[in-house]
Amino acid sequence: MITLKNLEKVYQTDEIETVALSNINLEIAKGEFLSIMGPSGCGKSTLLNMIGLLDKPTNGMVEIEKNIIDGWRDKRLAQFRNQKLGFIFQSFHLINDLQVVDNVELPLLYRKGISGKERRKRALEAIEKVGLSTRAKHYPAQLSGGQKQRVAIARAIIGQPDIILADEPTGNLDSKMGNDIMEILEKLNKQEKATIIMVTHDERLANKTNRIIHLFDGKQVN
Amino acid sequence: MIKNYLKITWKVLMRNKLFTFISLFGISFTLIILIVAASFFDYFTKSNYPAKKLDRISFISNVRIWDEQTGKNSYNNYIGGSPSYYLLDNYARTLETPLKVSINSNFVTSVNSYINAQKLELKIRHTDDEFWNVLDFKFIAGRPYNKNEVEDAQQVAVISESVAKTIFNESQDAIGKQVEMDKINYTIIGIVKDVPFTSQYAYGNVWVPITTTKNDLSVKKLDGGYSAILLAKKRGDLPKIESEFQAALKKIDFPFNGMNFIDCHAESVLEDFIRFSPVNKKTFSILLSAVIFILLFIPSLNLISMNTTRISERLSEIGIRKSFGATKIALTGQFLTENIVLTILGGVIAFIFSFIVLKFFQPTGIIPSEGFPLNFRIFFTGLFFCFLFGFISGVLPAYRMSRLQIVESLKGGEL
C-alpha cells in the first residue's frame, strides 16, 4: 500500500547540512498497524511527514496506493491528503475558536459534493465513535487532554481515509488516557481496517502494534 | 464553505477585540475621509439643486486672450478672466446645438441693503430669463422674470427664501414688496429655495434681470465678468456644442482690441476647473489617483502589518487546514474573506460617521439643506473602496501564509 524507496531528507542552511533521513526503504501493507520508534531527533516525525505528504523528500520515492508522489501540484496533493490520509498530532492542533463538532467537520469542508447537513451528520457519528457525544458543542478549551485527542481522532477518521498517521498521539497524555487513545486506534485498525502508522516513544504501546520500525540518526536500524 | 469562512471570521474578530477595534478604527477613519471627499466631489460634479440636469449642461466661464506681442505660445502673458457679454451673446447664444443658452453675471455682487433699519448683505446675480429654464429652481412663491421683463430692464427681483424670511418674517408676504438694492428699488416677484454657495454658477440670494446692470452690455470686448450656461438636448450633444463653439470662435475677426488669440471652452464644471487650474487634465488625474492611493495605502500598510501578526497567531490552524486538504487558494480565500468582512464592517461605521460629518456641513451652506449628498452612487463607491481596501491589506499576508510549508506551520514557524 505504501512504498518508500531510498528516502532521504536533508535540511540545508547557509552553513550546515543536516541529514534527517537517509536511505529509508519500507513497505507497509494495507490494514497494517505500524509503529516508528527511536530517540528524540532521530527522524521519526520527519518520516511520518514524508509519508503524510506534509513535506517533500530531498531524494527517493514515496508511493501510496500505486501513486508515485512526485512533482504533484498543491491542489492535487491537497485532494490526495483530504481523501486518503488522516492525521493525529501530539499537541492535538484543534482550532480553539471552533466547537468540537466544527473541528471534526473540517476535513469535509475541503471535499466537494458534501452538504452541510451531511457533514454535520458524519461529524456527530465520528464524535460518537470516540465516545464524546456529550461534548460536541464544547470548545477545545473546555476539554481535558485525552478528550482533545479523541476529537483529533474523530477529525482524522471523518473522511474515512485509508491511512491514519499518528505523531506521538499519547505523548501529552497520562498513561490511562494514553491507553484509552490506543484502544480507539486498535479498534479503528481492527474494525475499520484502517492502516495506521504511529510514531511513539512508548515501547509498551508500540508492542501492541503489528510491526515496529526503529530509527537512529535518520537511519532504519532493523 | 462561505458560511464556514464567515463563522471563522466572526470568531476571529471576537477573539481579539483590541485588534478588531484598532483595525476598525483605522479603516473607518480612512473611509470617512474618502466618503466625505467623494460626497463633495459628487456634489460638485453631478446633478444637484438647482442644476438637476447638470449632465446635459456646459459652462463657458473662463477665457484667456493673448495680444500680438506675446502670442499664444507664451502662457505667461495672457489676459484671463470670465468672458464678456458681447462674446457670449454673439458666439454662444447663436449656437444651434444647445436647447437653451443662458447668460448671467459670473460673480455675485455684494450690496448692503437697509430694511427696517436693519442692514442686510445681499448677493445679487444678474441673469437673463433663460437662466430659470436651464436650471431648476424651486419656487416657493411667485414666479421668475420673463423675456419681456428682461428686455425692458424691469426692476423686478427673485429672492431666496432666507432673505424673504429675514426681511418679511413670512416669506409669502414678500411678493409684490419693494426692496432697495444699490439705490434701485426692485419689486419682488418670486421666492426660491436657498442655493448653496458651492453652486457657483447659480449662487446668490437675489436674482435680477441682466439688463438692469450698470455695466454696458454692448461694449465690444472679449473678457468681462459673464458666463453662459448651455443646456443640451441630450448628454451626447455636449462635445458637439464645444466643437460648434470652437468653430464659432474662429470667426472672430482678429486682431480684436489688440488681442490675437483666444482660449475659451464650453465644458463641464470639472473640465472647466481642471483646464484653468495650474495642472492639466492628465496631471490632475494622476494627482487625484495619488491622493486616493496614499489615503488607501498608508492604512493598508498598517493593516497588512496587523494582519500578518494575526495570521502568525494562527499558524497551527493554517497547518491543520492544509494537512486536511485545504489548498492555497482556499486558505487565501478564507483570509481575504475575513479581511473584507472587517473592512466592510469598517465601511458601515464609516458611512454612519460620514453621515454625521456631512450633517455638520449642512448649516455652513456648503451643501443644501435637503438632497443629502450620501446617495447610492456614493454608497457603491464606498463599497468599492471597502473591497479594495480589504483586498489590498489582506492579499499580501494571505499570499505569504499560503506559501508557508505545512510542517513549518504546525511547528509555529515564522510568516
Coordinates of C-alpha atoms in Angstrom, one line a residue, chain B residues 43 48-50 193-204 365-369:
Chain B
Y43 CA -21.9 67.1 -5.3
N48 CA -27.9 68.7 -7.7
Y49 CA -30.2 71.5 -6.9
P50 CA -30.5 73.9 -8.7
K193 CA -35.4 77.8 -2.1
D194 CA -31.8 78.8 -1.0
V195 CA -28.9 77.9 -3.2
P196 CA -25.7 76.6 -1.7
F197 CA -22.7 78.8 -2.3
T198 CA -20.9 75.9 -3.8
S199 CA -23.2 76.1 -6.8
Q200 CA -21.0 78.9 -8.1
Y201 CA -22.9 79.2 -11.4
A202 CA -26.2 79.9 -9.7
Y203 CA -25.4 81.1 -6.3
G204 CA -26.9 84.3 -5.0
G365 CA -24.3 76.3 3.4
I366 CA -21.8 74.3 1.5
I367 CA -24.4 71.7 0.8
P368 CA -28.2 72.4 0.6
S369 CA -30.5 71.7 3.5

